Coordinates of C-alpha atoms in Angstrom, one line a residue:
X1 CA 0.0 0.0 0.0
X2 CA 1.3 3.5 -0.9
X3 CA 0.6 7.2 -1.2
X4 CA -0.3 9.1 -4.3
X5 CA 0.9 12.7 -4.4
X6 CA -1.2 14.8 -6.8
X7 CA -1.8 18.3 -8.2
X8 CA 1.8 19.4 -7.8
X9 CA 4.8 20.7 -9.8
X10 CA 7.2 17.9 -9.1
X11 CA 10.6 18.7 -10.4
X12 CA 12.9 15.7 -11.0
X13 CA 16.1 17.9 -11.4
X14 CA 17.3 15.1 -13.7
X15 CA 16.9 17.4 -16.7
X16 CA 16.2 21.1 -16.8
X17 CA 12.5 21.7 -16.9
X18 CA 11.6 18.0 -16.4
X19 CA 8.4 18.0 -14.2
X20 CA 5.5 15.8 -13.4
X21 CA 2.1 16.5 -11.8
X22 CA 1.8 13.4 -9.7
X23 CA 3.9 10.5 -8.2
X24 CA 3.1 7.3 -6.5
X25 CA 5.3 6.3 -3.5
X26 CA 5.4 2.9 -1.9
X27 CA 7.8 1.7 0.9
X28 CA 9.6 5.0 0.7
X29 CA 10.4 4.7 -3.0
X30 CA 9.0 6.4 -6.1
X31 CA 7.4 3.7 -8.2
X32 CA 6.1 6.0 -10.9
X33 CA 5.7 9.6 -11.9
X34 CA 3.2 11.0 -14.4
X35 CA -0.4 12.3 -14.6
X36 CA -2.8 11.7 -11.8
X37 CA -5.4 9.8 -13.8
X38 CA -2.8 7.4 -15.2
X39 CA -1.3 6.7 -11.8
X40 CA -4.8 6.2 -10.2
X41 CA -5.6 3.6 -12.8
X42 CA -2.2 1.8 -12.6
X43 CA -2.2 1.6 -8.8
X44 CA -5.9 1.5 -8.1
X45 CA -5.8 -1.4 -5.6
X46 CA -2.7 -0.2 -3.8
X47 CA -3.3 3.5 -3.1
X48 CA -3.9 3.9 0.6
X49 CA -3.6 7.8 0.8
X50 CA -3.8 10.6 -1.6
X51 CA -2.1 13.9 -0.8
X52 CA -3.3 17.0 -2.7
X53 CA -0.3 19.3 -3.1
X54 CA -2.6 22.1 -4.2
X55 CA -0.3 23.4 -6.9
X56 CA 2.7 23.6 -4.7
X57 CA 6.3 22.9 -6.0
X58 CA 8.3 19.8 -5.1
X59 CA 12.1 19.4 -5.3
X60 CA 14.6 16.7 -4.1
X61 CA 15.5 17.4 -0.5
X62 CA 18.6 19.5 0.2
X63 CA 22.1 18.5 1.3
X64 CA 24.3 21.2 2.8
X65 CA 27.7 20.5 1.4
X66 CA 29.7 22.5 4.0
X67 CA 28.5 22.8 7.6
X68 CA 29.8 22.3 11.0
X69 CA 27.0 20.2 12.3
X70 CA 27.9 20.0 16.0
X71 CA 29.0 23.6 16.0
X72 CA 25.7 24.6 14.4
X73 CA 23.9 22.7 17.1
X74 CA 26.0 24.4 19.8
X75 CA 25.3 27.8 18.3
X76 CA 21.6 27.2 18.5
X77 CA 22.0 27.0 22.3
X78 CA 24.4 29.9 22.7
X79 CA 24.1 33.7 22.6
X80 CA 23.6 34.8 19.0
X81 CA 25.7 37.9 18.2
X82 CA 25.2 38.0 14.4
X83 CA 23.0 41.1 14.4
X84 CA 24.7 42.8 17.4
X85 CA 25.5 46.5 17.0
X86 CA 26.1 47.2 20.7
X87 CA 28.9 45.4 22.4
X88 CA 28.0 46.3 26.0
X89 CA 24.4 45.1 25.4
X90 CA 25.8 41.8 24.1
X91 CA 28.0 41.4 27.1
X92 CA 25.2 42.1 29.5
X93 CA 23.1 39.4 27.8
X94 CA 26.0 37.0 28.0
X95 CA 26.5 37.9 31.7
X96 CA 22.9 36.9 32.4
X97 CA 23.4 33.5 30.6
X98 CA 26.5 32.6 32.6
X99 CA 26.6 29.8 35.1
X100 CA 29.3 28.2 37.2
X101 CA 32.8 28.4 36.0
X102 CA 32.1 27.5 32.3
X103 CA 33.2 29.7 29.4
X104 CA 30.6 32.2 28.3
X105 CA 30.3 32.0 24.5
X106 CA 28.7 34.2 21.9
X107 CA 28.6 33.2 18.3
X108 CA 28.9 35.3 15.1
X109 CA 29.8 38.9 16.1
X110 CA 30.7 41.2 13.2
X111 CA 33.2 44.0 14.0
X112 CA 31.8 45.9 11.0
X113 CA 28.4 46.1 12.7
X114 CA 30.0 46.9 16.1
X115 CA 32.2 49.6 14.5
X116 CA 35.4 48.2 16.0
X117 CA 37.1 45.0 17.0
X118 CA 36.4 44.1 20.6
X119 CA 39.3 43.6 23.0
X120 CA 39.9 41.9 26.3
X121 CA 39.7 45.2 28.1
X122 CA 36.2 45.9 26.7
X123 CA 35.0 42.5 27.8
X124 CA 36.8 42.7 31.2
X125 CA 34.9 45.9 31.9
X126 CA 31.6 44.0 32.0
X127 CA 32.6 40.4 32.8
X128 CA 35.9 40.3 34.6
X129 CA 35.5 37.2 36.7
X130 CA 34.7 34.4 34.1
X131 CA 36.4 33.3 30.9
X132 CA 34.6 34.8 27.9
X133 CA 34.9 34.2 24.2
X134 CA 33.3 36.1 21.3
X135 CA 33.5 34.2 18.0
X136 CA 33.7 36.4 14.9
X137 CA 31.2 35.5 12.2
X138 CA 34.0 33.9 10.0
X139 CA 35.2 31.7 12.9
X140 CA 38.8 32.4 12.0
X141 CA 38.9 35.2 14.6
X142 CA 37.8 35.2 18.3
X143 CA 38.2 37.5 21.2
X144 CA 38.7 36.4 24.8
X145 CA 38.9 38.4 28.0
X146 CA 41.8 38.4 30.5
X147 CA 40.4 35.3 32.3
X148 CA 40.2 33.6 28.9
X149 CA 43.8 34.4 28.1
X150 CA 44.7 33.0 31.5
X151 CA 42.7 29.7 30.9
X152 CA 44.4 29.3 27.5
X153 CA 47.9 29.8 29.0
X154 CA 48.7 32.7 26.7
X155 CA 51.3 35.2 27.7
X156 CA 53.2 38.0 26.1
X157 CA 55.9 35.9 24.5
X158 CA 53.6 33.2 23.1
X159 CA 54.1 32.6 19.4
X160 CA 51.5 30.6 17.4
X161 CA 52.7 29.0 14.1
X162 CA 50.0 29.4 11.5
X163 CA 48.1 31.9 13.6
X164 CA 48.5 35.3 15.3
X165 CA 47.8 36.9 18.6
X166 CA 46.5 40.4 18.5
X167 CA 48.4 43.1 20.4
X168 CA 47.7 46.7 21.5
X169 CA 49.8 49.8 20.8
X170 CA 52.1 48.8 23.7
X171 CA 52.6 45.2 22.4
X172 CA 50.5 43.6 25.0
X173 CA 48.0 40.8 24.2
X174 CA 44.6 42.4 23.4
X175 CA 42.7 39.1 23.5
X176 CA 42.2 38.7 19.7
X177 CA 43.1 35.3 18.4
X178 CA 43.6 34.5 14.7
X179 CA 43.4 31.1 12.8
X180 CA 45.7 28.5 14.4
X181 CA 45.6 30.3 17.7
X182 CA 42.0 29.2 17.9
X183 CA 43.2 25.6 18.3
X184 CA 43.8 26.3 21.9
X185 CA 40.2 27.4 22.3
X186 CA 38.9 24.3 20.5
X187 CA 40.7 22.1 23.0
X188 CA 39.4 24.2 25.9
X189 CA 35.8 24.2 24.7
X190 CA 35.8 20.6 23.4
X191 CA 32.7 18.7 24.2
X192 CA 31.9 15.2 25.3
X193 CA 29.6 12.5 23.9
X194 CA 26.6 13.6 25.8
X195 CA 26.9 17.2 24.8
X196 CA 27.6 16.2 21.2
X197 CA 24.6 14.0 21.0
X198 CA 22.4 16.9 22.2
X199 CA 24.0 19.2 19.6
X200 CA 23.6 16.8 16.7
X201 CA 19.9 16.3 17.6
X202 CA 19.3 20.0 17.9
X203 CA 21.1 20.7 14.6
X204 CA 19.2 17.9 12.7
X205 CA 15.8 19.1 13.9
X206 CA 16.6 22.6 12.8
X207 CA 17.9 21.4 9.4
X208 CA 14.7 19.4 8.7
X209 CA 12.8 22.7 9.1
X210 CA 14.9 24.2 6.3
X211 CA 14.4 21.2 3.9
X212 CA 17.9 19.8 4.6
X213 CA 18.2 16.1 5.1
X214 CA 22.0 15.6 4.7
X215 CA 25.2 17.4 5.4
X216 CA 28.9 17.3 4.7
X217 CA 30.6 18.3 8.0
X218 CA 33.9 18.4 9.8
X219 CA 33.5 17.8 13.5
X220 CA 36.1 15.3 14.6
X221 CA 38.7 17.8 15.8
X222 CA 36.8 20.4 17.6
X223 CA 34.5 18.6 20.1
X224 CA 36.5 16.4 22.3
X225 CA 37.7 12.9 21.7
X226 CA 37.1 12.0 18.0
X227 CA 36.2 8.4 18.8
X228 CA 33.5 9.7 21.2
X229 CA 32.3 12.1 18.5
X230 CA 31.9 9.3 16.1
X231 CA 29.9 7.4 18.8
X232 CA 27.7 10.4 19.2
X233 CA 26.9 10.3 15.5
X234 CA 26.1 6.5 15.8
X235 CA 23.8 7.2 18.8
X236 CA 21.8 9.9 16.9
X237 CA 21.7 8.7 13.4
X238 CA 20.9 5.1 14.3
X239 CA 17.2 6.2 14.5
X240 CA 17.1 9.6 12.8
X241 CA 16.7 9.7 8.9
X242 CA 19.6 12.1 8.2
X243 CA 22.8 11.4 6.2
X244 CA 26.1 12.9 7.3
X245 CA 29.4 12.8 5.4
X246 CA 32.4 13.6 7.8
X247 CA 35.7 15.0 6.7
X248 CA 38.6 14.0 8.8
X249 CA 40.8 16.8 10.2
X250 CA 44.5 16.2 9.7
X251 CA 45.3 16.5 13.4
X252 CA 43.2 13.5 14.3
X253 CA 43.5 11.3 11.2
X254 CA 46.2 9.1 12.8
X255 CA 44.2 8.4 15.9
X256 CA 41.0 7.4 14.1
X257 CA 42.8 5.3 11.6
X258 CA 44.7 3.5 14.3
X259 CA 41.4 2.5 15.8
X260 CA 40.0 1.5 12.4
X261 CA 37.0 3.9 13.0
X262 CA 36.4 5.2 9.5
X263 CA 34.2 2.4 8.2
X264 CA 30.9 3.4 6.7
X265 CA 27.7 3.3 8.8
X266 CA 24.2 3.1 7.4
X267 CA 23.5 6.9 7.7
X268 CA 27.0 8.4 7.8
X269 CA 30.4 7.9 6.2
X270 CA 33.8 9.5 6.0
X271 CA 35.5 11.5 3.3
X272 CA 38.8 13.4 2.7
X273 CA 41.5 14.5 5.1
X274 CA 40.7 18.1 5.9
X275 CA 43.4 20.8 6.2
X276 CA 43.6 24.6 6.2
X277 CA 45.8 26.6 3.9
X278 CA 44.7 30.1 4.9
X279 CA 42.1 32.1 6.8
X280 CA 39.3 34.5 5.9
X281 CA 38.6 37.8 4.1
X282 CA 36.9 39.2 7.2
X283 CA 40.0 38.7 9.4
X284 CA 42.4 39.7 6.6
X285 CA 43.9 36.2 7.1
X286 CA 43.0 34.8 3.6
X287 CA 46.3 34.4 1.8
X288 CA 46.5 36.8 -1.2
X289 CA 49.0 37.2 -4.0
X290 CA 48.8 41.0 -3.5
X291 CA 48.2 43.0 -0.3
X292 CA 44.8 43.8 1.0
X293 CA 43.4 47.0 -0.5
X294 CA 42.3 48.3 2.9
X295 CA 45.5 47.2 4.7
X296 CA 48.5 47.3 2.3
X297 CA 50.9 45.7 4.9
X298 CA 48.8 42.5 5.1
X299 CA 48.7 39.6 2.6
X300 CA 47.1 37.1 5.0
X301 CA 48.3 34.0 6.9
X302 CA 49.9 30.7 5.8
X303 CA 48.4 28.2 8.3
X304 CA 51.2 25.8 7.3
X305 CA 54.7 26.3 6.0
X306 CA 54.9 25.2 2.3
X307 CA 57.0 22.1 3.2
X308 CA 54.6 21.2 6.0
X309 CA 51.6 21.6 3.7
X310 CA 53.2 19.3 1.1
X311 CA 54.0 16.7 3.8
X312 CA 50.3 16.7 4.8
X313 CA 49.2 16.1 1.2
X314 CA 51.7 13.3 0.9
X315 CA 50.5 11.9 4.2
X316 CA 46.9 11.7 2.9
X317 CA 48.1 9.9 -0.2
X318 CA 50.0 7.4 1.9
X319 CA 46.7 6.6 3.6
X320 CA 44.9 6.3 0.3
X321 CA 42.8 9.4 1.2
X322 CA 41.7 12.4 -0.8
X323 CA 42.5 15.9 0.4
X324 CA 40.0 18.6 1.3
X325 CA 41.6 22.0 1.8
X326 CA 40.2 25.4 3.0
X327 CA 41.5 27.9 0.5
X328 CA 40.0 31.4 0.2
X329 CA 42.8 33.7 -1.1
X330 CA 44.3 33.3 -4.6
X331 CA 47.8 32.6 -3.2
X332 CA 46.3 29.8 -1.0
X333 CA 44.6 28.4 -4.1
X334 CA 47.9 28.5 -6.0
X335 CA 49.6 26.5 -3.3
X336 CA 47.0 23.8 -3.0
X337 CA 46.4 23.4 -6.8
X338 CA 50.2 23.0 -7.2
X339 CA 50.2 20.2 -4.7
X340 CA 47.3 18.4 -6.4
X341 CA 49.1 18.6 -9.7
X342 CA 52.3 17.2 -8.0
X343 CA 50.5 14.4 -6.1
X344 CA 47.4 13.4 -8.2
X345 CA 44.3 11.9 -6.7
X346 CA 43.7 8.2 -7.2
X347 CA 41.9 7.5 -10.4
X348 CA 38.1 7.7 -10.1
X349 CA 38.3 9.9 -6.9
X350 CA 38.1 13.7 -6.3
X351 CA 39.9 16.0 -4.0
X352 CA 37.9 18.9 -2.5
X353 CA 38.7 22.6 -2.9
X354 CA 36.8 24.3 -0.1
X355 CA 35.6 27.9 -0.7
X356 CA 37.8 28.8 -3.7
X357 CA 36.8 32.3 -3.1
X358 CA 39.3 34.2 -5.3
X359 CA 40.3 32.6 -8.6
X360 CA 41.7 34.2 -11.8
X361 CA 41.5 32.7 -15.2
X362 CA 44.8 30.9 -14.9
X363 CA 43.8 29.2 -11.7
X364 CA 40.5 28.1 -13.2
X365 CA 42.3 26.6 -16.2
X366 CA 44.5 24.6 -13.9
X367 CA 41.4 23.4 -11.9
X368 CA 39.8 22.2 -15.2
X369 CA 42.6 19.7 -15.6
X370 CA 42.1 18.2 -12.0
X371 CA 39.7 15.6 -10.6
X372 CA 38.2 17.9 -8.0
X373 CA 34.9 19.1 -6.5
X374 CA 34.5 22.7 -5.5
X375 CA 32.8 23.1 -2.1
X376 CA 31.4 26.7 -2.4
X377 CA 29.2 28.8 -0.3
X378 CA 27.2 31.2 -2.5
X379 CA 25.7 32.9 0.6
X380 CA 29.1 34.4 1.4
X381 CA 28.9 36.6 -1.7
X382 CA 25.6 38.2 -0.5
X383 CA 26.8 38.4 3.1
X384 CA 30.2 40.0 2.2
X385 CA 29.5 42.3 -0.7
X386 CA 30.6 45.5 0.9
X387 CA 33.6 43.8 2.7
X388 CA 34.7 42.3 -0.7
X389 CA 35.2 45.7 -2.2
X390 CA 37.0 47.0 0.9
X391 CA 39.4 44.0 1.1
X392 CA 40.0 43.4 -2.6
X393 CA 39.4 46.7 -4.3
X394 CA 37.6 47.3 -7.7
X395 CA 40.2 45.6 -9.8
X396 CA 40.2 42.2 -8.1
X397 CA 36.7 41.9 -6.8
X398 CA 35.3 40.4 -10.1
X399 CA 37.5 37.3 -9.5
X400 CA 35.6 36.6 -6.2
X401 CA 33.1 33.8 -6.1
X402 CA 33.1 32.9 -9.8
X403 CA 30.4 30.3 -9.6
X404 CA 29.6 30.0 -13.4
X405 CA 33.3 29.7 -14.2
X406 CA 33.7 27.0 -11.5
X407 CA 31.0 25.0 -13.1
X408 CA 32.6 25.5 -16.5
X409 CA 35.8 23.9 -15.3
X410 CA 34.0 20.6 -15.2
X411 CA 34.6 20.3 -11.4
X412 CA 31.6 19.0 -9.4
X413 CA 30.1 22.2 -7.9
X414 CA 28.6 21.9 -4.5
X415 CA 26.5 24.4 -2.5
X416 CA 26.7 24.8 1.2
X417 CA 26.4 27.4 4.0
X418 CA 29.3 26.9 6.4
X419 CA 26.8 27.3 9.2
X420 CA 27.1 28.5 11.9
X421 CA 29.4 30.9 10.1
X422 CA 26.6 31.9 7.8
X423 CA 22.8 31.2 7.7
X424 CA 21.8 27.6 6.9
X425 CA 18.8 28.8 5.0
X426 CA 19.1 27.4 1.5
X427 CA 17.0 30.1 0.0
X428 CA 19.8 32.5 0.8
X429 CA 22.3 30.3 -1.1
X430 CA 20.0 30.1 -4.1
X431 CA 19.4 33.9 -4.1
X432 CA 23.1 34.6 -3.9
X433 CA 23.9 32.1 -6.7
X434 CA 21.4 33.4 -9.2
X435 CA 21.4 37.1 -8.4
X436 CA 25.0 37.8 -7.2
X437 CA 23.6 40.7 -5.1
X438 CA 23.7 41.5 -1.4
X439 CA 20.7 40.9 0.7
X440 CA 20.0 44.6 0.6
X441 CA 19.6 44.3 -3.2
X442 CA 22.9 45.9 -4.3
X443 CA 24.1 46.1 -7.9
X444 CA 25.1 42.7 -9.4
X445 CA 28.7 41.6 -9.0
X446 CA 30.1 40.1 -12.2
X447 CA 26.7 39.2 -13.7
X448 CA 28.3 36.7 -16.1
X449 CA 29.1 34.5 -13.1
X450 CA 25.4 34.0 -12.1
X451 CA 24.1 30.4 -12.0
X452 CA 20.7 29.4 -13.4
X453 CA 18.1 28.3 -10.8
X454 CA 18.5 24.8 -12.2
X455 CA 22.3 24.8 -11.6
X456 CA 21.8 26.3 -8.1
X457 CA 19.2 23.8 -7.1
X458 CA 21.4 20.9 -8.3
X459 CA 24.3 22.1 -6.3
X460 CA 22.2 21.6 -3.1
X461 CA 20.5 18.4 -4.2
X462 CA 22.0 16.0 -6.7
X463 CA 25.7 17.1 -6.7
X464 CA 26.3 16.6 -3.0
X465 CA 25.1 13.0 -3.4
X466 CA 27.4 12.4 -6.3
X467 CA 30.3 13.8 -4.3
X468 CA 29.7 11.1 -1.6
X469 CA 28.6 8.3 -4.0
X470 CA 25.2 8.2 -2.4
X471 CA 23.3 9.3 -5.5
X472 CA 22.1 5.8 -6.5
X473 CA 18.8 6.4 -4.7
X474 CA 18.9 10.1 -3.6
X475 CA 19.3 13.6 -5.0
X476 CA 16.7 13.3 -7.9
X477 CA 13.0 12.5 -8.0
X478 CA 12.8 9.8 -10.6
X479 CA 11.4 6.2 -10.7
X480 CA 13.1 3.9 -8.2
X481 CA 14.7 6.7 -6.2
X482 CA 13.8 7.4 -2.6
X483 CA 10.9 9.7 -2.0
X484 CA 13.0 12.3 -0.2
X485 CA 11.8 15.7 -1.1
X486 CA 10.7 19.2 0.0
X487 CA 7.4 21.0 -0.8
X488 CA 7.4 24.7 -1.3
X489 CA 4.6 27.3 -1.5
X490 CA 6.0 28.9 -4.7
X491 CA 8.0 27.6 -7.6
X492 CA 11.7 28.7 -7.3
X493 CA 11.9 28.7 -11.2
X494 CA 9.2 31.5 -11.3
X495 CA 10.8 33.7 -8.6
X496 CA 13.1 36.6 -9.0
X497 CA 15.2 38.6 -6.6
X498 CA 14.0 39.0 -3.0
X499 CA 10.9 36.8 -3.7
X500 CA 13.3 33.8 -3.6
X501 CA 14.0 34.6 0.1
X502 CA 10.3 34.7 0.9
X503 CA 9.3 31.3 -0.6
X504 CA 7.9 29.2 2.2
X505 CA 8.8 25.6 3.0
X506 CA 5.7 23.5 3.6
X507 CA 7.0 20.1 4.2
X508 CA 10.2 18.0 4.3
X509 CA 9.8 14.3 3.5
X510 CA 12.4 11.5 3.9
X511 CA 11.7 8.2 2.2
X512 CA 8.0 8.9 2.1
X513 CA 7.7 10.0 5.7
X514 CA 7.3 13.7 6.7
X515 CA 10.0 14.9 9.1
X516 CA 8.8 18.5 9.1
X517 CA 5.5 20.1 8.4
X518 CA 4.6 23.8 8.4
X519 CA 1.1 23.2 7.3
X520 CA -1.3 20.3 7.1
X521 CA -1.7 19.4 3.5
X522 CA -5.1 18.1 2.4
X523 CA -5.4 14.4 2.2

């Protein structure tokens, strides 16, 4: 016995424009798509329920190809600083949330909104007696107070390879931590299995409400013992219909391999070895070939010395692993692409270029010769439009977030959010990809780099499944595939500009069973 879904615009995403009005689902699979009358006749004795979609639009369910799943779950339970314009008001809110001797954490502050970068002295003035950390929106910069510096063991003479400690005019530590300096913080704030289980559950519930049923994530370094983190995933995804693909941070890869922990589970598996080449535009730590326009003495940070970076790629190859590297600046991309050329991926596999935020034509041409996927976050363009012009200037900015050119290389193009760094809302990613405008409706940045809505939707549906070799039953809505889909009030193919952001998710369905419902659909 099964369910007949009728009176909808059901997009397969197998081919552009391919759409049916009805589909019959049995045991979680699509048995047939077509017209309502035909399906009623074919399955007359087997139809148990009929769902009237009332003209709404249906697409394969989304996968976020770049998220920090546990971190996103943690952020949902912490002070949200993303819209904060008043530092003292933020700190007073944090002070009220504090309990015991735990760190007090706020997620996502933006110094551009605050008007200045916070310092330890500013935090000390409101919260002097407990360790405090403010995480910048890019998560490559954080600010701690004096108690925080004390807990981290940071003193005046501390040097951090691959990172930086901020200092005031007198050379004293001002509490600002950059890139690799945050590793100390990750160890201090690392979770345990119980906390991670709660964070994963919280994150998955929220993602279902955004139409997201899968995620590529990288959690095994930041949240306590990696083996316990893997166990937390087993505990949650044993009975929750969500698929996770975990990258493996280079600092813990030896430990998990020694324990033979990277075998595939029914609802999660493991991918490439993850490493960082540089930082972010926001913190001016992305590695550029030319100095920052708004700070001519800065070119960014090399997280690893070139010889160390090469050794890490060789290490991954010795383990038979692909490599996934965070590269934002063009100089970082140059370094990583050169290593992929020198140490090619195993035939039939793909390395992962994460972000690829600044690419000129020469770099794109080299990418076209490599077996890679590009793990991009279209939402960054709309989030950072003003900042991009400040950091890169008018001459370089057109080389930022070149989505259409990335697709043209033949690389597998994936869409993600990098939540909690940016908003997990897929509508924002679609808007950014097809408009290349800020969320305030600015002028269009490099209009020739816009994606079509079909290309943008595929980057959040089918392509992520291809990347993880889980596309045999998921990522499209065609006969014999799983009935895993989202129902939307309006048709994304008909929407333009801000209307994309206002489309309303009605339902998320996994293998024929709703996991989120905004409305009751007529049955």
